[in-house]
CSV table of C-alpha atoms in Angstrom, one decimal:
chain,number,residue,atom,x,y,z
A,9,MET,CA,-12.1,-12.0,-65.0
A,10,ALA,CA,-15.4,-14.0,-64.8
A,11,ALA,CA,-18.7,-12.2,-64.4
A,12,SER,CA,-18.9,-13.4,-60.8
A,13,GLY,CA,-21.7,-12.9,-58.3
A,14,PRO,CA,-21.7,-12.2,-54.5
A,15,LEU,CA,-20.0,-14.7,-52.3
A,16,PRO,CA,-22.1,-17.0,-50.1
A,17,VAL,CA,-23.3,-15.5,-46.8
A,18,THR,CA,-21.4,-17.0,-43.8
A,19,GLN,CA,-22.2,-16.9,-40.1
A,20,ASP,CA,-20.9,-13.9,-38.2
A,21,LEU,CA,-18.5,-14.1,-35.3
A,22,SER,CA,-21.1,-13.9,-32.5
A,23,THR,CA,-23.0,-16.9,-34.0
A,24,LEU,CA,-19.8,-18.9,-34.4
A,25,ARG,CA,-18.9,-18.2,-30.7
A,26,ALA,CA,-22.3,-19.4,-29.6
A,27,LYS,CA,-21.7,-22.6,-31.4
A,28,LEU,CA,-18.3,-22.9,-29.8
A,29,GLN,CA,-19.9,-22.5,-26.4
A,30,GLY,CA,-22.3,-25.3,-27.0
A,31,LEU,CA,-19.5,-27.6,-28.4
A,32,LEU,CA,-17.4,-26.9,-25.3
A,33,ARG,CA,-20.2,-27.8,-23.0
A,34,PHE,CA,-20.3,-31.3,-24.6
A,35,LEU,CA,-16.6,-31.7,-24.9
A,36,ARG,CA,-16.0,-30.9,-21.2
A,37,GLU,CA,-17.8,-34.1,-20.4
A,38,ALA,CA,-16.8,-36.2,-23.4
A,39,LEU,CA,-13.1,-35.3,-23.8
A,40,SER,CA,-11.9,-37.8,-21.2
A,41,ILE,CA,-12.8,-40.5,-23.7
A,42,SER,CA,-10.7,-39.0,-26.5
A,43,ASN,CA,-7.8,-38.4,-24.1
A,44,ALA,CA,-7.6,-42.0,-22.9
A,45,HIS,CA,-4.7,-43.8,-24.5
A,46,THR,CA,-5.5,-47.3,-25.9
A,47,VAL,CA,-2.0,-48.4,-25.0
A,48,ASP,CA,-3.1,-48.1,-21.3
A,49,PHE,CA,-6.5,-49.6,-21.9
A,50,TYR,CA,-6.1,-52.6,-19.7
A,51,THR,CA,-3.3,-51.4,-17.3
A,52,GLU,CA,-5.5,-48.4,-16.4
A,53,SER,CA,-8.9,-50.2,-16.5
A,54,VAL,CA,-10.1,-47.5,-18.9
A,55,TRP,CA,-13.4,-49.1,-19.7
A,56,ASP,CA,-14.4,-49.4,-16.0
A,57,GLN,CA,-13.3,-45.8,-15.4
A,58,LEU,CA,-15.2,-44.1,-18.2
A,59,VAL,CA,-18.1,-46.3,-19.4
A,60,ASP,CA,-21.0,-47.8,-17.4
A,61,LEU,CA,-22.4,-49.9,-20.2
A,62,PRO,CA,-21.8,-53.3,-21.7
A,63,PRO,CA,-19.5,-53.2,-24.7
A,64,GLU,CA,-22.0,-55.1,-26.8
A,65,THR,CA,-24.6,-52.4,-26.2
A,66,VAL,CA,-22.1,-49.7,-27.2
A,67,LEU,CA,-21.0,-51.5,-30.4
A,68,GLU,CA,-24.6,-52.2,-31.5
A,69,VAL,CA,-25.7,-48.5,-31.1
A,70,LEU,CA,-22.6,-47.0,-32.6
A,71,LYS,CA,-22.4,-49.3,-35.6
A,72,ARG,CA,-26.1,-48.5,-36.3
A,73,SER,CA,-25.4,-44.8,-35.8
A,74,THR,CA,-22.4,-44.6,-38.2
A,75,ALA,CA,-24.4,-46.5,-40.8
A,76,GLU,CA,-27.2,-44.1,-40.8
A,77,ALA,CA,-27.2,-41.7,-43.8
A,78,GLU,CA,-29.8,-39.3,-42.5
A,79,GLU,CA,-28.8,-35.9,-41.4
A,80,ALA,CA,-28.2,-35.3,-37.7
A,81,ARG,CA,-31.2,-33.8,-35.8
A,82,PRO,CA,-30.8,-31.4,-32.9
A,83,LEU,CA,-31.0,-33.1,-29.5
A,84,VAL,CA,-34.0,-30.9,-28.6
A,85,GLU,CA,-36.0,-32.7,-31.3
A,86,ALA,CA,-34.9,-36.2,-30.4
A,87,ASP,CA,-35.0,-35.6,-26.6
A,88,GLY,CA,-38.5,-34.3,-26.4
A,89,GLY,CA,-37.4,-30.7,-26.0
A,90,SER,CA,-35.1,-31.2,-23.0
A,91,GLY,CA,-32.2,-29.6,-24.8
A,92,ILE,CA,-28.7,-30.4,-25.8
A,93,THR,CA,-27.2,-29.3,-22.4
A,94,ASP,CA,-28.9,-32.1,-20.4
A,95,PHE,CA,-25.6,-33.9,-19.9
A,96,PRO,CA,-26.7,-36.2,-17.0
A,97,LYS,CA,-28.6,-38.1,-19.7
A,98,ILE,CA,-25.3,-38.8,-21.5
A,99,PHE,CA,-22.9,-38.9,-18.5
A,100,CYS,CA,-23.5,-39.8,-14.9
A,101,GLU,CA,-23.4,-36.6,-12.7
A,102,THR,CA,-21.5,-38.4,-9.9
A,103,SER,CA,-19.2,-40.8,-11.6
A,104,GLN,CA,-18.9,-38.9,-15.0
A,105,LYS,CA,-19.2,-42.3,-16.7
A,106,LEU,CA,-21.0,-42.6,-20.0
A,107,VAL,CA,-24.5,-43.9,-19.3
A,108,SER,CA,-26.3,-43.3,-22.6
A,109,VAL,CA,-24.6,-44.2,-25.8
A,110,GLU,CA,-27.6,-43.2,-27.9
A,111,ALA,CA,-27.5,-39.6,-26.5
A,112,PHE,CA,-23.7,-39.6,-26.9
A,113,ALA,CA,-23.9,-40.5,-30.6
A,114,LEU,CA,-26.6,-38.0,-31.2
A,115,ALA,CA,-24.7,-35.2,-29.5
A,116,ALA,CA,-21.5,-36.0,-31.4
A,117,LYS,CA,-23.4,-35.9,-34.7
A,118,TYR,CA,-25.1,-32.7,-33.7
A,119,TYR,CA,-21.8,-30.9,-33.1
A,120,SER,CA,-20.2,-31.9,-36.4
A,121,VAL,CA,-19.2,-29.3,-39.0
A,122,GLN,CA,-22.0,-30.3,-41.4
A,123,ASN,CA,-24.8,-30.2,-38.8
A,124,LEU,CA,-23.8,-26.9,-37.2
A,125,GLY,CA,-24.3,-25.1,-40.5
A,126,ILE,CA,-20.8,-23.6,-40.5
A,127,CYS,CA,-19.7,-25.2,-43.8
A,128,THR,CA,-20.1,-23.4,-47.2
A,129,PRO,CA,-20.9,-25.9,-50.0
A,130,PHE,CA,-18.0,-26.2,-52.5
A,131,GLU,CA,-20.3,-26.1,-55.6
A,132,GLN,CA,-22.1,-23.0,-54.3
A,133,LEU,CA,-18.7,-21.2,-53.8
A,134,LEU,CA,-17.5,-22.2,-57.2
A,135,VAL,CA,-20.7,-20.8,-58.8
A,136,ALA,CA,-20.2,-17.5,-56.9
A,137,LEU,CA,-16.6,-17.3,-57.9
A,138,ARG,CA,-16.9,-18.2,-61.6
A,139,GLY,CA,-20.3,-16.7,-62.4
A,140,THR,CA,-20.9,-17.3,-66.1
A,141,GLU,CA,-17.5,-19.1,-66.4
A,142,THR,CA,-18.3,-22.8,-66.5
A,143,GLN,CA,-15.1,-24.4,-67.7
A,144,LYS,CA,-13.3,-26.4,-65.0
A,145,ILE,CA,-9.6,-26.3,-64.6
A,146,GLY,CA,-7.8,-29.6,-65.3
A,147,GLU,CA,-10.3,-30.9,-67.8
A,148,ASN,CA,-7.4,-31.7,-70.1
A,149,VAL,CA,-5.1,-32.8,-67.3
A,150,LYS,CA,-5.0,-36.3,-65.9
A,151,PRO,CA,-3.1,-36.2,-62.6
A,152,ASP,CA,-4.1,-39.8,-61.9
A,153,GLU,CA,-1.5,-40.8,-64.4
A,154,PHE,CA,1.3,-39.8,-62.0
A,155,MET,CA,-0.5,-39.6,-58.6
A,156,ASN,CA,-2.4,-42.0,-56.5
A,157,LEU,CA,-6.3,-41.8,-56.4
A,158,LYS,CA,-6.3,-39.8,-53.1
A,159,LYS,CA,-3.8,-37.2,-54.2
A,160,SER,CA,-5.3,-36.9,-57.7
A,161,HIS,CA,-8.7,-36.2,-56.1
A,162,GLU,CA,-7.2,-33.5,-53.9
A,163,VAL,CA,-5.2,-31.8,-56.5
A,164,GLN,CA,-8.1,-31.6,-59.0
A,165,ALA,CA,-10.4,-30.1,-56.4
A,166,MET,CA,-7.8,-27.7,-55.0
A,167,SER,CA,-6.7,-26.6,-58.5
A,168,GLU,CA,-10.2,-25.8,-59.5
A,169,LEU,CA,-10.8,-23.7,-56.4
A,170,ILE,CA,-7.6,-21.8,-56.5
A,171,SER,CA,-8.0,-21.0,-60.2
A,172,SER,CA,-11.5,-19.7,-59.5
A,173,ILE,CA,-10.3,-17.6,-56.5
A,174,ALA,CA,-7.5,-16.0,-58.6
A,175,ASP,CA,-9.9,-15.2,-61.4
A,176,TYR,CA,-12.4,-13.7,-59.0
A,177,CYS,CA,-9.8,-11.5,-57.3
A,178,GLY,CA,-8.3,-10.5,-60.7
A,179,ILE,CA,-4.9,-11.7,-59.5
A,180,LYS,CA,-2.1,-11.5,-62.0
A,181,GLN,CA,1.0,-10.9,-59.9
A,182,ASP,CA,-0.1,-10.6,-56.3
A,183,CYS,CA,0.0,-13.9,-54.4
A,184,LEU,CA,-2.4,-16.4,-52.8
A,185,MET,CA,-1.4,-18.7,-50.0
A,186,VAL,CA,-2.3,-22.3,-50.5
A,187,GLY,CA,-1.6,-25.2,-48.2
A,188,LEU,CA,-2.7,-28.8,-49.0
A,189,HIS,CA,-2.5,-30.9,-45.8
A,190,THR,CA,-0.3,-28.4,-43.9
A,191,CYS,CA,1.0,-30.5,-41.0
A,192,GLY,CA,0.6,-29.5,-37.3
A,193,ASP,CA,1.4,-25.8,-36.7
A,194,LEU,CA,2.0,-25.1,-40.4
A,195,ALA,CA,-1.8,-24.7,-40.9
A,196,PRO,CA,-2.3,-21.9,-38.2
A,197,ASN,CA,1.0,-20.3,-39.2
A,198,THR,CA,-0.2,-20.1,-42.8
A,199,LEU,CA,-3.2,-18.2,-41.6
A,200,ARG,CA,-1.1,-15.9,-39.5
A,201,ILE,CA,1.2,-15.1,-42.4
A,202,PHE,CA,-1.8,-14.3,-44.5
A,203,THR,CA,-3.3,-11.9,-41.9
A,204,SER,CA,0.0,-10.1,-41.3
A,205,ASN,CA,0.9,-9.5,-45.0
A,206,SER,CA,-1.4,-7.2,-46.9
A,207,GLU,CA,0.2,-8.3,-50.2
A,208,ILE,CA,-1.4,-11.7,-49.9
A,209,LYS,CA,-4.9,-11.5,-51.3
A,210,GLY,CA,-6.3,-14.8,-50.1
A,211,VAL,CA,-5.6,-18.1,-48.3
A,212,CYS,CA,-6.8,-21.6,-48.7
A,213,SER,CA,-5.5,-24.0,-46.1
A,214,VAL,CA,-6.4,-27.7,-45.6
A,215,GLY,CA,-4.7,-28.8,-42.3
A,216,CYS,CA,-3.8,-32.3,-41.1
A,217,CYS,CA,-1.8,-34.0,-38.3
A,218,TYR,CA,-3.7,-32.3,-35.5
A,219,HIS,CA,-1.6,-34.3,-32.9
A,220,LEU,CA,1.4,-32.2,-33.9
A,221,LEU,CA,-0.2,-28.9,-33.0
A,222,SER,CA,1.3,-27.0,-30.1
A,223,GLU,CA,-1.2,-26.1,-27.4
A,224,GLU,CA,-0.8,-23.0,-25.3
A,225,PHE,CA,-2.6,-24.4,-22.2
A,226,GLU,CA,-1.6,-28.0,-22.4
A,227,ASP,CA,1.0,-27.8,-19.6
A,228,PRO,CA,0.3,-24.8,-17.4
A,229,HIS,CA,3.5,-25.5,-15.3
A,230,LYS,CA,5.8,-25.5,-18.2
A,231,GLU,CA,7.8,-22.4,-18.9
A,232,CYS,CA,6.4,-20.6,-22.0
A,233,THR,CA,9.0,-20.5,-24.7
A,234,GLU,CA,6.8,-20.0,-27.8
A,235,GLU,CA,5.2,-16.8,-28.9
A,236,LYS,CA,2.8,-18.3,-31.4
A,237,TRP,CA,0.9,-21.5,-30.6
A,238,GLY,CA,-1.0,-23.8,-33.0
A,239,PHE,CA,-4.0,-23.9,-30.7
A,240,PRO,CA,-6.0,-22.0,-29.7
A,241,MET,CA,-5.9,-19.0,-32.1
A,242,CYS,CA,-9.2,-17.2,-31.4
A,243,HIS,CA,-9.8,-14.8,-28.5
A,244,TYR,CA,-12.7,-16.8,-27.0
A,245,LEU,CA,-10.8,-20.1,-26.7
A,246,LYS,CA,-7.8,-18.2,-25.3
A,247,GLU,CA,-10.0,-16.6,-22.7
A,248,GLU,CA,-11.3,-20.0,-21.8
A,249,ARG,CA,-7.7,-21.3,-21.6
A,250,TRP,CA,-9.0,-24.3,-23.5
A,251,CYS,CA,-6.8,-27.4,-24.0
A,252,CYS,CA,-7.7,-30.5,-25.9
A,253,GLY,CA,-4.6,-32.7,-25.1
A,254,ARG,CA,-2.4,-34.7,-27.4
A,255,ASN,CA,-4.4,-37.9,-27.3
A,256,ALA,CA,-7.6,-36.0,-28.2
A,257,ARG,CA,-5.9,-34.3,-31.0
A,258,MET,CA,-4.7,-37.7,-32.2
A,259,SER,CA,-8.3,-38.9,-32.0
A,260,ALA,CA,-9.4,-36.0,-34.2
A,261,CYS,CA,-7.5,-37.6,-37.0
A,262,LEU,CA,-9.7,-40.7,-37.0
A,263,ALA,CA,-11.8,-41.1,-40.1
A,264,LEU,CA,-15.5,-41.7,-39.2
A,265,GLU,CA,-16.6,-41.7,-42.8
A,266,ARG,CA,-14.1,-44.5,-43.6
A,267,VAL,CA,-15.3,-46.6,-40.7
A,268,ALA,CA,-18.9,-46.0,-41.8
A,269,VAL,CA,-18.2,-47.6,-45.2
A,270,GLY,CA,-16.4,-50.6,-43.7
A,271,GLN,CA,-12.8,-49.4,-43.6
A,272,GLY,CA,-12.7,-50.2,-39.9
A,273,LEU,CA,-10.1,-49.8,-37.1
A,274,ARG,CA,-7.2,-52.1,-36.7
A,275,THR,CA,-8.7,-53.6,-33.5
A,276,GLU,CA,-6.4,-56.6,-33.3
A,277,SER,CA,-3.2,-54.5,-33.5
A,278,LEU,CA,-4.5,-52.2,-30.8
A,279,PHE,CA,-5.4,-55.2,-28.7
A,280,TYR,CA,-1.9,-56.7,-29.1
A,281,ARG,CA,-0.3,-53.4,-28.0
A,282,ALA,CA,-2.6,-52.9,-25.0
A,283,VAL,CA,-1.9,-56.5,-23.7
A,284,LEU,CA,1.8,-56.0,-24.3
A,285,GLN,CA,1.7,-52.9,-22.0
A,286,ASP,CA,0.2,-55.1,-19.2
A,287,ILE,CA,3.0,-57.6,-19.7
A,288,ILE,CA,5.6,-54.8,-19.6
A,289,LYS,CA,4.1,-53.5,-16.4
A,290,ASP,CA,3.8,-56.8,-14.6
A,291,CYS,CA,6.9,-58.6,-15.7
A,292,TYR,CA,9.4,-55.7,-16.1
A,293,GLY,CA,8.0,-53.2,-13.5
A,294,ILE,CA,7.7,-50.5,-16.1
A,295,THR,CA,4.5,-48.4,-15.6
A,296,ARG,CA,5.2,-45.9,-18.3
A,297,CYS,CA,6.8,-46.7,-21.6
A,298,ASP,CA,7.5,-43.7,-23.9
A,299,GLN,CA,9.2,-45.8,-26.6
A,300,HIS,CA,7.2,-46.7,-29.7
A,301,VAL,CA,6.8,-50.3,-30.8
A,302,GLY,CA,6.1,-49.1,-34.4
A,303,LYS,CA,4.8,-51.3,-37.1
A,304,ILE,CA,5.7,-54.6,-35.7
A,305,TYR,CA,2.2,-56.0,-35.9
A,306,SER,CA,2.3,-56.2,-39.7
A,307,LYS,CA,5.5,-58.1,-39.5
A,308,SER,CA,4.3,-60.6,-36.8
A,309,SER,CA,2.9,-64.0,-37.5
A,310,SER,CA,1.1,-64.3,-34.1
A,311,PHE,CA,0.7,-62.6,-30.7
A,312,LEU,CA,3.7,-64.5,-29.4
A,313,ASP,CA,5.8,-63.4,-32.3
A,314,TYR,CA,4.6,-59.8,-31.8
A,315,VAL,CA,5.5,-59.8,-28.1
A,316,ARG,CA,9.0,-61.3,-28.7
A,317,LYS,CA,9.8,-58.7,-31.4
A,318,SER,CA,8.3,-55.8,-29.4
A,319,LEU,CA,10.3,-56.6,-26.3
A,320,LYS,CA,13.5,-56.9,-28.3
A,321,LYS,CA,12.8,-53.5,-29.9
A,322,LEU,CA,12.2,-51.9,-26.5
A,323,GLY,CA,15.5,-53.3,-25.2
A,324,LEU,CA,13.9,-55.7,-22.8
A,325,ASP,CA,15.1,-59.3,-22.1
A,326,GLU,CA,12.5,-61.4,-23.8
A,327,SER,CA,14.2,-64.6,-22.8
A,328,LYS,CA,12.9,-64.3,-19.2
A,329,LEU,CA,9.3,-64.8,-20.4
A,330,PRO,CA,8.3,-68.3,-21.3
A,331,GLU,CA,5.7,-68.9,-24.0
A,332,LYS,CA,3.1,-70.0,-21.5
A,333,ILE,CA,3.2,-66.7,-19.6
A,334,ILE,CA,2.9,-64.7,-22.7
A,335,MET,CA,-0.1,-66.7,-24.0
A,336,ASP,CA,-1.7,-66.6,-20.5
A,337,TYR,CA,-2.0,-62.9,-20.9
A,338,TYR,CA,-3.5,-63.3,-24.4
A,339,GLU,CA,-6.1,-65.7,-23.1
A,340,LYS,CA,-6.8,-63.5,-20.1
A,341,TYR,CA,-7.7,-60.5,-22.2
A,342,LYS,CA,-9.1,-62.0,-25.4
A,343,PRO,CA,-12.7,-62.2,-24.0
A,344,ARG,CA,-12.4,-58.4,-23.4
A,345,MET,CA,-11.3,-57.4,-26.8
A,346,ASN,CA,-14.8,-56.2,-27.5
A,347,GLU,CA,-14.3,-53.5,-24.8
A,348,LEU,CA,-11.3,-52.1,-26.7
A,349,GLU,CA,-13.3,-52.3,-30.0
A,350,ALA,CA,-16.2,-50.5,-28.4
A,351,PHE,CA,-14.1,-47.8,-26.8
A,352,ASN,CA,-12.3,-47.1,-30.1
A,353,MET,CA,-15.7,-46.7,-31.8
A,354,LEU,CA,-16.6,-44.1,-29.1
A,355,LYS,CA,-13.4,-42.2,-30.0
A,356,VAL,CA,-14.2,-42.5,-33.8
A,357,VAL,CA,-17.7,-41.1,-33.3
A,358,LEU,CA,-16.3,-38.2,-31.1
A,359,ALA,CA,-13.5,-37.4,-33.6
A,360,PRO,CA,-15.5,-35.0,-35.8
A,361,CYS,CA,-16.4,-32.9,-32.7
A,362,ILE,CA,-12.7,-32.3,-31.9
A,363,GLU,CA,-11.9,-31.5,-35.5
A,364,THR,CA,-14.9,-29.1,-35.5
A,365,LEU,CA,-13.4,-27.3,-32.5
A,366,ILE,CA,-10.0,-26.9,-34.2
A,367,LEU,CA,-11.6,-25.7,-37.5
A,368,LEU,CA,-14.0,-23.3,-35.6
A,369,ASP,CA,-11.0,-21.8,-33.8
A,370,ARG,CA,-9.3,-21.0,-37.1
A,371,LEU,CA,-12.4,-19.6,-38.6
A,372,CYS,CA,-13.1,-17.4,-35.6
A,373,TYR,CA,-9.6,-16.1,-35.7
A,374,LEU,CA,-10.1,-15.0,-39.3
A,375,LYS,CA,-13.4,-13.4,-38.4
A,376,GLU,CA,-11.7,-11.4,-35.7
A,377,GLN,CA,-9.4,-9.7,-38.3
A,378,GLU,CA,-10.5,-6.3,-39.6
A,379,ASP,CA,-9.3,-6.4,-43.2
A,380,ILE,CA,-10.8,-9.8,-44.1
A,381,ALA,CA,-13.6,-9.4,-46.6
A,382,TRP,CA,-14.9,-13.0,-46.6
A,383,CYS,CA,-13.9,-16.3,-44.9
A,384,ALA,CA,-15.5,-19.7,-44.6
A,385,LEU,CA,-15.0,-23.4,-44.1
A,386,VAL,CA,-15.5,-25.4,-47.3
A,387,LYS,CA,-15.8,-29.2,-47.6
A,388,LEU,CA,-13.3,-29.6,-50.5
A,389,PHE,CA,-12.7,-33.3,-50.7
A,390,ASP,CA,-14.6,-36.6,-50.4
A,391,PRO,CA,-13.9,-37.6,-46.8
A,392,VAL,CA,-13.7,-41.3,-47.7
A,393,LYS,CA,-10.9,-40.6,-50.2
A,394,SER,CA,-9.3,-37.8,-48.1
A,395,PRO,CA,-10.5,-37.6,-44.4
A,396,ARG,CA,-8.9,-34.2,-43.8
A,397,CYS,CA,-11.3,-32.6,-46.2
A,398,TYR,CA,-12.1,-29.1,-44.9
A,399,ALA,CA,-10.5,-26.0,-46.3
A,400,VAL,CA,-10.3,-22.7,-44.4
A,401,ILE,CA,-10.6,-20.0,-47.0
A,402,ALA,CA,-10.3,-16.2,-46.6
A,403,LEU,CA,-10.2,-13.3,-49.0
A,404,ARG,CA,-8.8,-9.9,-48.2
A,405,GLN,CA,-10.7,-6.7,-48.8
A,406,GLN,CA,-9.8,-5.4,-52.2
A,407,GLN,CA,-8.3,-2.0,-52.4
């Protein structure tokens, strides 16, 4: 066992709840953007409903914002002291439309995991766990020989952490729970298994696929058949009966850091799908289509080819639509493609806030347990290589 030191100090439950309250105030106004589905972008006039700004303005501000490397500043500093709850400056009080993209971007940055100060640095944790032990696990192992770059990066970091935790806790036979990109409800259930079994000395969980989480308050009219839900977990969000919605949870999986380094969104494929939806609505009388088109875009040589293949997959008679009608729809919406691009950038910028909410929920749940000695959020991976980069870690009180 290494000559370890005290573990890093983390924020207490009351402080975390206060941060949750502030985050919810922002998301109550902003969540409608994340919950809008890009498939319905033109059929539902999403831009006109939610944004009162030119798309060119939104794109210019957001691209500049995502490119900035400086740390986020509290809105009270940038807003002359008016405070982060002055939402009329972000959204119109009467229409609830977005009216200030600058304030929106600043608020989204403010409510990220890194800026809220709820994340324990990985290296600081390793130093506390290892103490005088400096050798890193895996120095003689080269997982990149049989894994891709992303997985190699994840396994090396996770292995180093788990080895250090096991050594710190003096674990020989008792177990730790480890989850690398536990999908949907598997992540919260991993935490529940840990808290319910005293034989498990610690847990390290990196979740993913937030859109597959079950939400307790998503459909209040639906008969409850589940005892344990993926979200929310903590008492505060249960008392608030908070619901994100599937589209917002899907948006939480967007990778802001990748967009910031030029690995942008697939705007054209999203545009094709949104225009296709308008064709389906007008020409086939179908206002809601629950079937998925899938990856037809990558197999299509043009918009016309995309529409033909998509209609066939959806079981619709594509022969009733002449080429001219299809291309008329394309020409109609092509000048408005920048609206879709700008809207998806809004969703990308907002994504870290929704992920922060989900992670805070899990951290608060652990803080509520009586026999947990220490728990924290740790940025375990490079978010460009692995966007779902945050680990929820907890250690049980040692007997």
